[in-house]
CSV table of C-alpha atoms and ligand atoms in Angstrom, one decimal:
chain,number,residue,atom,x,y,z
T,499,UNK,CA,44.6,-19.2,-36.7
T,500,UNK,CA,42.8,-21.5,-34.1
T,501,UNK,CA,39.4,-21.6,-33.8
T,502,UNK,CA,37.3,-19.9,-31.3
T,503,UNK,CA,36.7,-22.3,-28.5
T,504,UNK,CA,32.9,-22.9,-26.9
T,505,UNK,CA,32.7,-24.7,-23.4
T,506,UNK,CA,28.7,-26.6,-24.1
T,507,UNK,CA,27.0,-27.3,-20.5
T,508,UNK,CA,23.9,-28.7,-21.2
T,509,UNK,CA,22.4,-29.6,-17.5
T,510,UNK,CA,19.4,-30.8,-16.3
T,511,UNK,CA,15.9,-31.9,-17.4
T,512,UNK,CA,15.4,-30.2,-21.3
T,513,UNK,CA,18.9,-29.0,-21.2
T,514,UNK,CA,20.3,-31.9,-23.2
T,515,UNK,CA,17.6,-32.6,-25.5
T,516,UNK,CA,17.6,-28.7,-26.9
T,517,UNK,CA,21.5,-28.5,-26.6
T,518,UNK,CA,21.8,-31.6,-28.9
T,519,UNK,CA,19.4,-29.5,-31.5
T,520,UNK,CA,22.1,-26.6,-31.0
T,521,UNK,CA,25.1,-28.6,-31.7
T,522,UNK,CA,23.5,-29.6,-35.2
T,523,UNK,CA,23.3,-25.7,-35.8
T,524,UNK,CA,26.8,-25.7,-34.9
T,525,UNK,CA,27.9,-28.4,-37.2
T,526,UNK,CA,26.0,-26.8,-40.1
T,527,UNK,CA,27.6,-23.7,-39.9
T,528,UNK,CA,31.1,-25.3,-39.8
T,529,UNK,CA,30.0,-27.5,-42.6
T,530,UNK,CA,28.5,-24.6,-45.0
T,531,UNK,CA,29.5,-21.3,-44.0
T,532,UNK,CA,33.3,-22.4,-42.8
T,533,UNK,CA,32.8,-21.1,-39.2
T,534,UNK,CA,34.4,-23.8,-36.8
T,535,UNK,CA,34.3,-23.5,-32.9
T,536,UNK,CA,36.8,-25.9,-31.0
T,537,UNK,CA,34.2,-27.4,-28.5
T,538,UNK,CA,34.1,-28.7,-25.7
T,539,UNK,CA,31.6,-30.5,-22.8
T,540,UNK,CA,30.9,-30.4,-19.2
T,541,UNK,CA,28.5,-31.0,-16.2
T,542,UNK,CA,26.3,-27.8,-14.6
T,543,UNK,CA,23.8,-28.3,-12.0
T,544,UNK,CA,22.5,-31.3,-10.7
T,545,UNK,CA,24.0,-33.6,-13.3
T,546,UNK,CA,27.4,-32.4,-12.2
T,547,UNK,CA,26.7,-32.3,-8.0
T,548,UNK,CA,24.9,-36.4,-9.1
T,549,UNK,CA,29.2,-36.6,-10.3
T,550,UNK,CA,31.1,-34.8,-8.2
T,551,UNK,CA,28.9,-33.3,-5.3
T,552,UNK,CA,29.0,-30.1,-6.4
T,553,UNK,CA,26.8,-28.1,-8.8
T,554,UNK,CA,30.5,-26.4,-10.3
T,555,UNK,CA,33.0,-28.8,-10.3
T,556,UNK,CA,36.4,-26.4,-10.0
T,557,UNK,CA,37.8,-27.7,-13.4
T,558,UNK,CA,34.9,-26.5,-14.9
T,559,UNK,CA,34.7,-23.2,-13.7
T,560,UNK,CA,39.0,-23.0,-14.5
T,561,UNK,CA,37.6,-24.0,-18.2
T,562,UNK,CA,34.8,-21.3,-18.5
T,563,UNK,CA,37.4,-18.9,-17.6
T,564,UNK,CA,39.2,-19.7,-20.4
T,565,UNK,CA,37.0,-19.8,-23.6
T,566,UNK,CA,35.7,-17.5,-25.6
T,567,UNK,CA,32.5,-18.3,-24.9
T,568,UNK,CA,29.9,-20.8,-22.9
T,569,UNK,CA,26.4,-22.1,-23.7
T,570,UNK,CA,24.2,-23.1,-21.3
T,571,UNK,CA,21.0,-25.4,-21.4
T,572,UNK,CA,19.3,-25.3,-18.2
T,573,UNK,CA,20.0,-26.4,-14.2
T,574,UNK,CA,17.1,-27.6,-11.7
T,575,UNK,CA,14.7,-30.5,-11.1
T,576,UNK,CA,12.5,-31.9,-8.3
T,577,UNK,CA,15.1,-34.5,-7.7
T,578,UNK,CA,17.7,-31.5,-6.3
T,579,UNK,CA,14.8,-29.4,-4.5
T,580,UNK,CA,15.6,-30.8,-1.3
T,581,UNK,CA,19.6,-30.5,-1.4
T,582,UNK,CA,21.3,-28.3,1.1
T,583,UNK,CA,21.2,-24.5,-0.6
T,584,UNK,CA,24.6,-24.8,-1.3
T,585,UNK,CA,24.8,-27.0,-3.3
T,586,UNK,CA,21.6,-26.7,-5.1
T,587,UNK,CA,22.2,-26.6,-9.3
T,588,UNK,CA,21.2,-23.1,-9.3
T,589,UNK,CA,24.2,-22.3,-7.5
T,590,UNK,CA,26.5,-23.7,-9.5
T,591,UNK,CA,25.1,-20.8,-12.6
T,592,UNK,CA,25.0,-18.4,-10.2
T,593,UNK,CA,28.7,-19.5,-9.3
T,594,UNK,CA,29.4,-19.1,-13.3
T,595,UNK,CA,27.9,-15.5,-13.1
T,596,UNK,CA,29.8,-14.3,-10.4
T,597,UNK,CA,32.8,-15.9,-10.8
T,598,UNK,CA,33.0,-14.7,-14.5
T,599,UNK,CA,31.8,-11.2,-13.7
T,600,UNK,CA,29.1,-11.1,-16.3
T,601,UNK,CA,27.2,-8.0,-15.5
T,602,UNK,CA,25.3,-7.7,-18.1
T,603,UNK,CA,22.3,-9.7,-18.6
T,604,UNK,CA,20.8,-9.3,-22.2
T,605,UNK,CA,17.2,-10.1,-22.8
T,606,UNK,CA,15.3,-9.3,-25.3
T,607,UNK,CA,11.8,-9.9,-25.4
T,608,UNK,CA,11.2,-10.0,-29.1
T,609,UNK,CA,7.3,-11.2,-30.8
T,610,UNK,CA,7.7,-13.2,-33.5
T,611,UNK,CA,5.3,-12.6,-36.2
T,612,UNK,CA,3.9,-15.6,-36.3
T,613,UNK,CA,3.6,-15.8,-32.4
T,614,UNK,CA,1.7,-12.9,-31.7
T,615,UNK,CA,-1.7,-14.9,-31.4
T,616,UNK,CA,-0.4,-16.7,-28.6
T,617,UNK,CA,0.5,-13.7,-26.1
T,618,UNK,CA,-2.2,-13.4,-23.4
T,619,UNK,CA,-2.2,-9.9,-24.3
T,620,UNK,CA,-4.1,-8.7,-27.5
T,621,UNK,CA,-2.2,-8.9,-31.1
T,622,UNK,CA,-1.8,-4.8,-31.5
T,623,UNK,CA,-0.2,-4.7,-27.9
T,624,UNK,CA,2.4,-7.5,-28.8
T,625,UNK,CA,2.7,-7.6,-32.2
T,626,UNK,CA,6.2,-6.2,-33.9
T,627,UNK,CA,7.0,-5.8,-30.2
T,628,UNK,CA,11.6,-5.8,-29.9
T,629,UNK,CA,12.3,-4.5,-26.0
T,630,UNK,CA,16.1,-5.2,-24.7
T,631,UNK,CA,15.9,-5.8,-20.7
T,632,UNK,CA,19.4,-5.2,-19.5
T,633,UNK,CA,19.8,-6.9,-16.0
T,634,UNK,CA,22.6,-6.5,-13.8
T,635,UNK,CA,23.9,-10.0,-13.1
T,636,UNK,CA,26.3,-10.0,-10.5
T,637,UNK,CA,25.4,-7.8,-7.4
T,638,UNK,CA,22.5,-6.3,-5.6
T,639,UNK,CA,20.6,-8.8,-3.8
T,640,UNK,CA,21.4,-12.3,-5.3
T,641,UNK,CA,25.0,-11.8,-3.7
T,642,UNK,CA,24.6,-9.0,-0.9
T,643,UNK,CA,26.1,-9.4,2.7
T,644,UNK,CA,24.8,-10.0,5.2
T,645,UNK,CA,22.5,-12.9,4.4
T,646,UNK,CA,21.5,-15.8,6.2
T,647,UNK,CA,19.1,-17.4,8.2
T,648,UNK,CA,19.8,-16.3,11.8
T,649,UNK,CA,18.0,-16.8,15.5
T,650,UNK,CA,17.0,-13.5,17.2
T,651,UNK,CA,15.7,-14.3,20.4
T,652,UNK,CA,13.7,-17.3,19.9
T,653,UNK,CA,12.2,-16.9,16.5
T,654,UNK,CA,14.5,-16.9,13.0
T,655,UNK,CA,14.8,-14.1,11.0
T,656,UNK,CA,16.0,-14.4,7.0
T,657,UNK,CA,18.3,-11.7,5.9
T,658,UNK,CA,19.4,-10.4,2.2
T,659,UNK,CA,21.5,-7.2,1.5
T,660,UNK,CA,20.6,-5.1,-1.5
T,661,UNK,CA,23.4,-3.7,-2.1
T,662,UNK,CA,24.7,-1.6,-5.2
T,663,UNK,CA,28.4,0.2,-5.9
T,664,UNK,CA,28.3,3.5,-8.1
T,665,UNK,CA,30.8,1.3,-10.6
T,666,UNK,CA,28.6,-1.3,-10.8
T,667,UNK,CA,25.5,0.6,-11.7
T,668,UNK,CA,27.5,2.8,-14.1
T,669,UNK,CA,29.0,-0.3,-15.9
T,670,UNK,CA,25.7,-1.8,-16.7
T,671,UNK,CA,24.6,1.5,-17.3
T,672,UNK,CA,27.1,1.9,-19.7
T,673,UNK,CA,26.1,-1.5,-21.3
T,674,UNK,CA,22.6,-0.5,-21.9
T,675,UNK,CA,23.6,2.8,-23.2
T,676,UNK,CA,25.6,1.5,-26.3
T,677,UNK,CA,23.2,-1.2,-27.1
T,678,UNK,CA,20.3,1.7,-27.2
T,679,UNK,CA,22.7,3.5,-29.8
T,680,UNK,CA,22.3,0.5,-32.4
T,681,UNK,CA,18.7,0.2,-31.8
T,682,UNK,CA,16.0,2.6,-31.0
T,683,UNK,CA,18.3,5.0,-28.8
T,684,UNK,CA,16.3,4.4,-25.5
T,685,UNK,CA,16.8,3.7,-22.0
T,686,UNK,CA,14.2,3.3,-19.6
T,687,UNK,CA,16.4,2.8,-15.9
T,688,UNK,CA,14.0,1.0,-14.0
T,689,UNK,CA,14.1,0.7,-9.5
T,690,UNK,CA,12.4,1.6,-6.1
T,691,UNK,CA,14.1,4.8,-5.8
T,692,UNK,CA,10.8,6.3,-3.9
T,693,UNK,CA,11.4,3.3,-0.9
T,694,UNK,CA,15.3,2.3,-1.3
T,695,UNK,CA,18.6,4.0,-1.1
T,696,UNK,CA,19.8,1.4,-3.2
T,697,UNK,CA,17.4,3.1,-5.6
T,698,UNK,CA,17.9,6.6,-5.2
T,699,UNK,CA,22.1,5.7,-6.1
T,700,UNK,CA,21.1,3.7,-8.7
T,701,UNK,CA,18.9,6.5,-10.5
T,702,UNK,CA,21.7,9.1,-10.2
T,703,UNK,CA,24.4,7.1,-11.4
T,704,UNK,CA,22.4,6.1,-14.5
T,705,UNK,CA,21.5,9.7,-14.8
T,706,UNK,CA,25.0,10.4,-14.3
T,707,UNK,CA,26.8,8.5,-16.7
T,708,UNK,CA,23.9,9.4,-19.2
T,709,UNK,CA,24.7,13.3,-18.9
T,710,UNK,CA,28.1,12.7,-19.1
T,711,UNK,CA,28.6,10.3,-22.2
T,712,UNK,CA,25.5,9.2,-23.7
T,713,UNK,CA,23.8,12.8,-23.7
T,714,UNK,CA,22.5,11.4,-27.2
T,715,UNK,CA,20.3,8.8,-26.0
T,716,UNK,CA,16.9,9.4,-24.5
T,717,UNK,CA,16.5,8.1,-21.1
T,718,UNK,CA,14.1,8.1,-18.8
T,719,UNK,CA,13.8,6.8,-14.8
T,720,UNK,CA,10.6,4.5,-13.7
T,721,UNK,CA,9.6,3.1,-10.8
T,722,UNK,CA,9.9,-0.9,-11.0
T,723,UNK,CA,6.0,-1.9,-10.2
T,724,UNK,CA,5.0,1.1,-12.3
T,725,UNK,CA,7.7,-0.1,-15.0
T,726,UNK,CA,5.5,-3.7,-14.3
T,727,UNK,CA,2.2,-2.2,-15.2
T,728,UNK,CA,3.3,0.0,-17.9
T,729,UNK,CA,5.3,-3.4,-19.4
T,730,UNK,CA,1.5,-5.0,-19.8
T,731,UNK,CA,0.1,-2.1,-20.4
T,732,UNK,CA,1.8,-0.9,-23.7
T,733,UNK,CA,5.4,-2.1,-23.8
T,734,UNK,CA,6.3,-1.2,-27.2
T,735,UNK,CA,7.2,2.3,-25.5
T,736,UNK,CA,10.0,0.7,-24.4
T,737,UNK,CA,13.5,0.0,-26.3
T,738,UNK,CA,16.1,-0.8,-23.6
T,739,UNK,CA,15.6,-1.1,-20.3
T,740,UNK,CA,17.9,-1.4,-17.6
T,741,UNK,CA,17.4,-2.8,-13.9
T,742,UNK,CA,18.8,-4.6,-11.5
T,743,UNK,CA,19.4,-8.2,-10.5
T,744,UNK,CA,16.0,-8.8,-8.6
T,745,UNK,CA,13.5,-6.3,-10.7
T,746,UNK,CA,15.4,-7.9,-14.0
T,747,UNK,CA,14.9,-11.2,-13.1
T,748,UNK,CA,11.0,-10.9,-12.5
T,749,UNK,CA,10.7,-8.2,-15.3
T,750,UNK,CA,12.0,-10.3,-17.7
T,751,UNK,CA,10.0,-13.3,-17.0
T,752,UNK,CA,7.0,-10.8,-17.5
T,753,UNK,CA,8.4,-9.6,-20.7
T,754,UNK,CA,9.2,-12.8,-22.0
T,755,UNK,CA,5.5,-13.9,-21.5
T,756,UNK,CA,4.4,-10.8,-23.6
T,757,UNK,CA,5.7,-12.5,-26.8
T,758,UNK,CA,3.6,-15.5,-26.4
T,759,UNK,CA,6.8,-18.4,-24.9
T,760,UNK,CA,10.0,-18.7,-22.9
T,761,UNK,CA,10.5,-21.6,-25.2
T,762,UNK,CA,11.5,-18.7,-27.8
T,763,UNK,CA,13.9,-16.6,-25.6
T,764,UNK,CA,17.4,-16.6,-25.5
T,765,UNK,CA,19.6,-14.6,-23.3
T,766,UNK,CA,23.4,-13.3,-23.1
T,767,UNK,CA,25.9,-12.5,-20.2
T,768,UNK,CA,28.2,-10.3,-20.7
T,769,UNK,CA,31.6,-9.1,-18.6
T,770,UNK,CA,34.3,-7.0,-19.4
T,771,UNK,CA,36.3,-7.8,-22.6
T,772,UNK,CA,39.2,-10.0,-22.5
T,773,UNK,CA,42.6,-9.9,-24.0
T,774,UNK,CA,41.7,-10.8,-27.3
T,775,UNK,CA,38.8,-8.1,-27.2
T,776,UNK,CA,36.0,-10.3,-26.5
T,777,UNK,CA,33.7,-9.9,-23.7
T,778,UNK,CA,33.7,-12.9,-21.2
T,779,UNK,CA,30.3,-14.4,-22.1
T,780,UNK,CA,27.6,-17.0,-21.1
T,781,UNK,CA,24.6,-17.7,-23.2
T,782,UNK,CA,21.9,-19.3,-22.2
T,783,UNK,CA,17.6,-19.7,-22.6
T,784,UNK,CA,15.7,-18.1,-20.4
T,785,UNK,CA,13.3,-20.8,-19.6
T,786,UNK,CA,14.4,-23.8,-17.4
T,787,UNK,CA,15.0,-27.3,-17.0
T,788,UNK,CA,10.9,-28.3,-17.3
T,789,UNK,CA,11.5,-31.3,-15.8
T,790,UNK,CA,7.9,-32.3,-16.5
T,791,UNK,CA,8.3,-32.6,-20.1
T,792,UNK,CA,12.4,-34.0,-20.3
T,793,UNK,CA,12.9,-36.6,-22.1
T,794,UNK,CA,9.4,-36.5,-23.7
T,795,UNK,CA,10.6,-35.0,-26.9
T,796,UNK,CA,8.3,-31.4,-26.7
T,797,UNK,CA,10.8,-29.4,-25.6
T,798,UNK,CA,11.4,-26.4,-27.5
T,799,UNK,CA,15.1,-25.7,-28.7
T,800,UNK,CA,14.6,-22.8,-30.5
T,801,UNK,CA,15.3,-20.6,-27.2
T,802,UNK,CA,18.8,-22.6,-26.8
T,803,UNK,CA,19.5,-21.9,-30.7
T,804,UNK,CA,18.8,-18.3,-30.6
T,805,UNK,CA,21.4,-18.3,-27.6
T,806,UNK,CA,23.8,-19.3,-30.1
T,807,UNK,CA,22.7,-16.7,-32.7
T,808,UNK,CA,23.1,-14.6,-29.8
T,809,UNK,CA,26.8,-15.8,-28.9
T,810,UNK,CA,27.7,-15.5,-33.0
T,811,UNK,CA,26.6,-11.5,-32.7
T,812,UNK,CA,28.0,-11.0,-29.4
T,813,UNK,CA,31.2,-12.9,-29.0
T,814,UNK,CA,32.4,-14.3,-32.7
T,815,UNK,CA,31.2,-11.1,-34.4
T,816,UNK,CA,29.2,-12.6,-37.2
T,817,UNK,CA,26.3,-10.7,-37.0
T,818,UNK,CA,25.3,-11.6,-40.5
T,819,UNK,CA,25.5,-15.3,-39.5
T,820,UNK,CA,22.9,-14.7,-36.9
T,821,UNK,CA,20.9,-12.7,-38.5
T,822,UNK,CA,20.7,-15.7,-41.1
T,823,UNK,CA,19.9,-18.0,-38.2
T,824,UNK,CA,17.2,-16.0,-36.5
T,825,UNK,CA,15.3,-15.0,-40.3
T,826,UNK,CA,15.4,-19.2,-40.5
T,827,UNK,CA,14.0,-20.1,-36.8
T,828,UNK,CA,11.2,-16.7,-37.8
T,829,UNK,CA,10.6,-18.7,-41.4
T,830,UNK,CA,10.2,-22.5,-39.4
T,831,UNK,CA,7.5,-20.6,-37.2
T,832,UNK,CA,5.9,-18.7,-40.2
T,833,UNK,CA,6.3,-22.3,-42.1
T,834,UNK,CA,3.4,-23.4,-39.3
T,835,UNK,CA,5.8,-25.7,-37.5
T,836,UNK,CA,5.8,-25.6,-34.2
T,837,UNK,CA,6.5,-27.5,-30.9
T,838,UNK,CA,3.7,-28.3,-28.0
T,839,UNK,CA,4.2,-25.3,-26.2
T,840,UNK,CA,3.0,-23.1,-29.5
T,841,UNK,CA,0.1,-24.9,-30.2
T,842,UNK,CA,-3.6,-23.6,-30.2
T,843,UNK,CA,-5.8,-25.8,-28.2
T,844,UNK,CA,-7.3,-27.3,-32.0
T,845,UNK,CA,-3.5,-27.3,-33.2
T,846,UNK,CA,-2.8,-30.5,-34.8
T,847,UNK,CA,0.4,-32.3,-34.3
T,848,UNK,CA,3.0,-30.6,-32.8
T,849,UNK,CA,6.8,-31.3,-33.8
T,850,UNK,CA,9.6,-32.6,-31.6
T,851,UNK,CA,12.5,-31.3,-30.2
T,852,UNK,CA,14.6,-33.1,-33.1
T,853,UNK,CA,11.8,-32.0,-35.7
T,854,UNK,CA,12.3,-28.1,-34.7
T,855,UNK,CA,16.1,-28.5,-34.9
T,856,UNK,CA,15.5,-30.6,-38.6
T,857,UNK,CA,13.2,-27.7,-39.7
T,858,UNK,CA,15.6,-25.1,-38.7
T,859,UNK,CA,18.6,-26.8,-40.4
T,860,UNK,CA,16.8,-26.9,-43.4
T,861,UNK,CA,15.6,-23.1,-43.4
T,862,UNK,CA,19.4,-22.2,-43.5
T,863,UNK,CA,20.2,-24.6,-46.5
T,864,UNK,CA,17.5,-22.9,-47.9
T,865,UNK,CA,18.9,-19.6,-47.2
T,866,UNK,CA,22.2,-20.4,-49.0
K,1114,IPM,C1,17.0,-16.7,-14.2
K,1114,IPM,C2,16.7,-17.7,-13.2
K,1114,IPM,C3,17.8,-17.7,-12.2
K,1114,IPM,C4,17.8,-16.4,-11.5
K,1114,IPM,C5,17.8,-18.9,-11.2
K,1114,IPM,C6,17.7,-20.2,-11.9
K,1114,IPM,C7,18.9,-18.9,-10.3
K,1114,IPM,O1,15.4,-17.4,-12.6
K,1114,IPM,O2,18.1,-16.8,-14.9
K,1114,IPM,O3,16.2,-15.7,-14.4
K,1114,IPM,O4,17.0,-16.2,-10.5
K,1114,IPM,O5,18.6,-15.5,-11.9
K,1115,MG,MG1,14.4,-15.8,-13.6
């Protein structure tokens, strides 16, 4: 049998340092627990436009279509902020998303035990919190026509389309439904149905497709900004919650920020399953490049390695495996150590990107 291949596209600023803590997870579990992943390399963002002049390079989107799975670091930095839009690194992962068709954005916001001191929110509100936001990835505004910057008379006027299929909400829909049903069996389907069509569609197809094959789970219909306040509020009410591309994307950053750091958050995209049954799939952190502290050695890989605990329960079906890698990144935080961005004021020495990645490794030897 050959093994199942992994395309690694580490990118810009941090994107490196915490991928080269992720590919020491990798080797361990090839090493001890006999899972091997035939992998491969590649350029994303402005490494690869620095290359070839294009945040994508063809060959490398022709590869991602091929594996079984990709991992992401993270695309941006100052040095590409003044590039033409198209070719800006973001476009080459938004090129990935659509291009693959992965629909489904997975992000939990989960608190960490020993985190839940450093949410701005107070420890009862946080603590033990485990939400699912469920972003559609491919549609709605991010990819809507027409858009553009355009002269009307003799002022300019910038245009984006929000635009939503019925298939398109029903698929995600769908997605969000069947993760509910293997965790707390809830949806909360979240949009501006009170000010946009795109809205009012997207709360009857959810309903829709609820009534009509996932009668079982409990769902219920929010307003975005109200879905915003009640997320800071008290958001372990929620399970899963479904939205779409733009409301996900600043949802989730909110969310993320309820457990305390994006350095801890991982993320998975998810298309439609492939011939061999797998779904086409990206992982990736949620944070970003943080050019500010690259090279510097306080990044924080554990978001990156929880991506790939994410890929071994989503894509290589070896939830046990990442079970065992997320109880050993929960023990290295429990242990005390921790990396700059999860240190009180008073805190001591924080450890390194490499120190994290050591600390982790040796959590799962002692897990053996
Ligand atoms: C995210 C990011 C991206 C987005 C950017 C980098 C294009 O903010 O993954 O949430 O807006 O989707
Ligand atoms: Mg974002």
């Amino acid at each position: 049998m050959t093994n199942p291949s992994l395309l690694i596209l580490p990118g810009d600023g941090i994107g490196p340092e915490v991928m080269a803590e992720v590919r020491k997870i990798i080797a361990w579990f090839g090493a001890k627990r006999g899972l091997n992943f035939d992998l491969s390399e590649d350029l994303v963002g402005g490494c690869a436009y620095d290359r070839h002049g294009t945040p994508l390079h063809d060959d490398t989107m022709a590869k991602a279509q091929e594996v079984d799975a990709v991992l992401l670091g993270a695309v941006g930095g100052p040095a590409y902020d003044k590039l033409d839009f198209s070719v800006k690194p973001e476009r080459g992962l938004l090129r990935l998303r659509k291009e693959m068709d992965l629909y489904a954005n997975l992000r939990p916001a989960q608190c960490f035990d020993a985190l839940a001191d450093f949410s701005s929110l107070k420890k009862d509100v946080v603590a033990g919190l485990d939400i699912m936001i469920v972003r559609e990835l491919t549609s709605g505004v991010y990819f809507g026509e027409p858009r553009g910057i355009f002269k009307e008379g003799n002022e300019r006027v910038g245009i984006n389309t929000q635009r939503y299929t019925e298939s398109e909400i029903a698929r995600v829909a769908r997605s969000a439904f069947e993760l509910a049903r293997k965790r707390g069996n809830k949806v909360c389907s979240m949009e501006k149905a009170n000010v946009m069509e795109s809205g009012i569609l997207w709360r009857d197809v959810v309903q829709e497709v609820h009534d009509a094959e996932y009668a079982d789970v409990e769902l219920s219909h929010m307003y975005a900004d109200a879905g915003a306040m009640q997320l800071t509020r008290w958001p372990k009410q929620f399970d899963v919650i479904v939205t779409d591309n733009l409301f996900g994307d600043l949802l989730s950053d909110l969310a993320a920020m309820l457990t305390g750091s994006l350095g801890m958050l991982p993320s998975a995209s998810l298309g439609a399953p492939m011939e061999n049954g797998r779904p086409k799939a990206l992982y990736e952190p949620v944070h970003g490049s943080a050019p500010d502290i690259a090279g510097t050695g306080k990044a924080n890989p554990c978001a990156c390695i929880l991506s790939f605990a994410m890929a071994l329960r989503y894509s290589f079906d070896q939830g046990d495996e990442a079970a065992r890698l997320e109880a050993a990144v929960n023990q290295v935080l429990a242990s005390g150590v921790r990396t700059a961005d999860l240190m009180q004021k008073d805190g001591g020495t924080p450890a390194t990107t490499t120190q994290m990645g050591d600390a982790v490794i040796a959590a799962l030897e002692a897990s053996l």
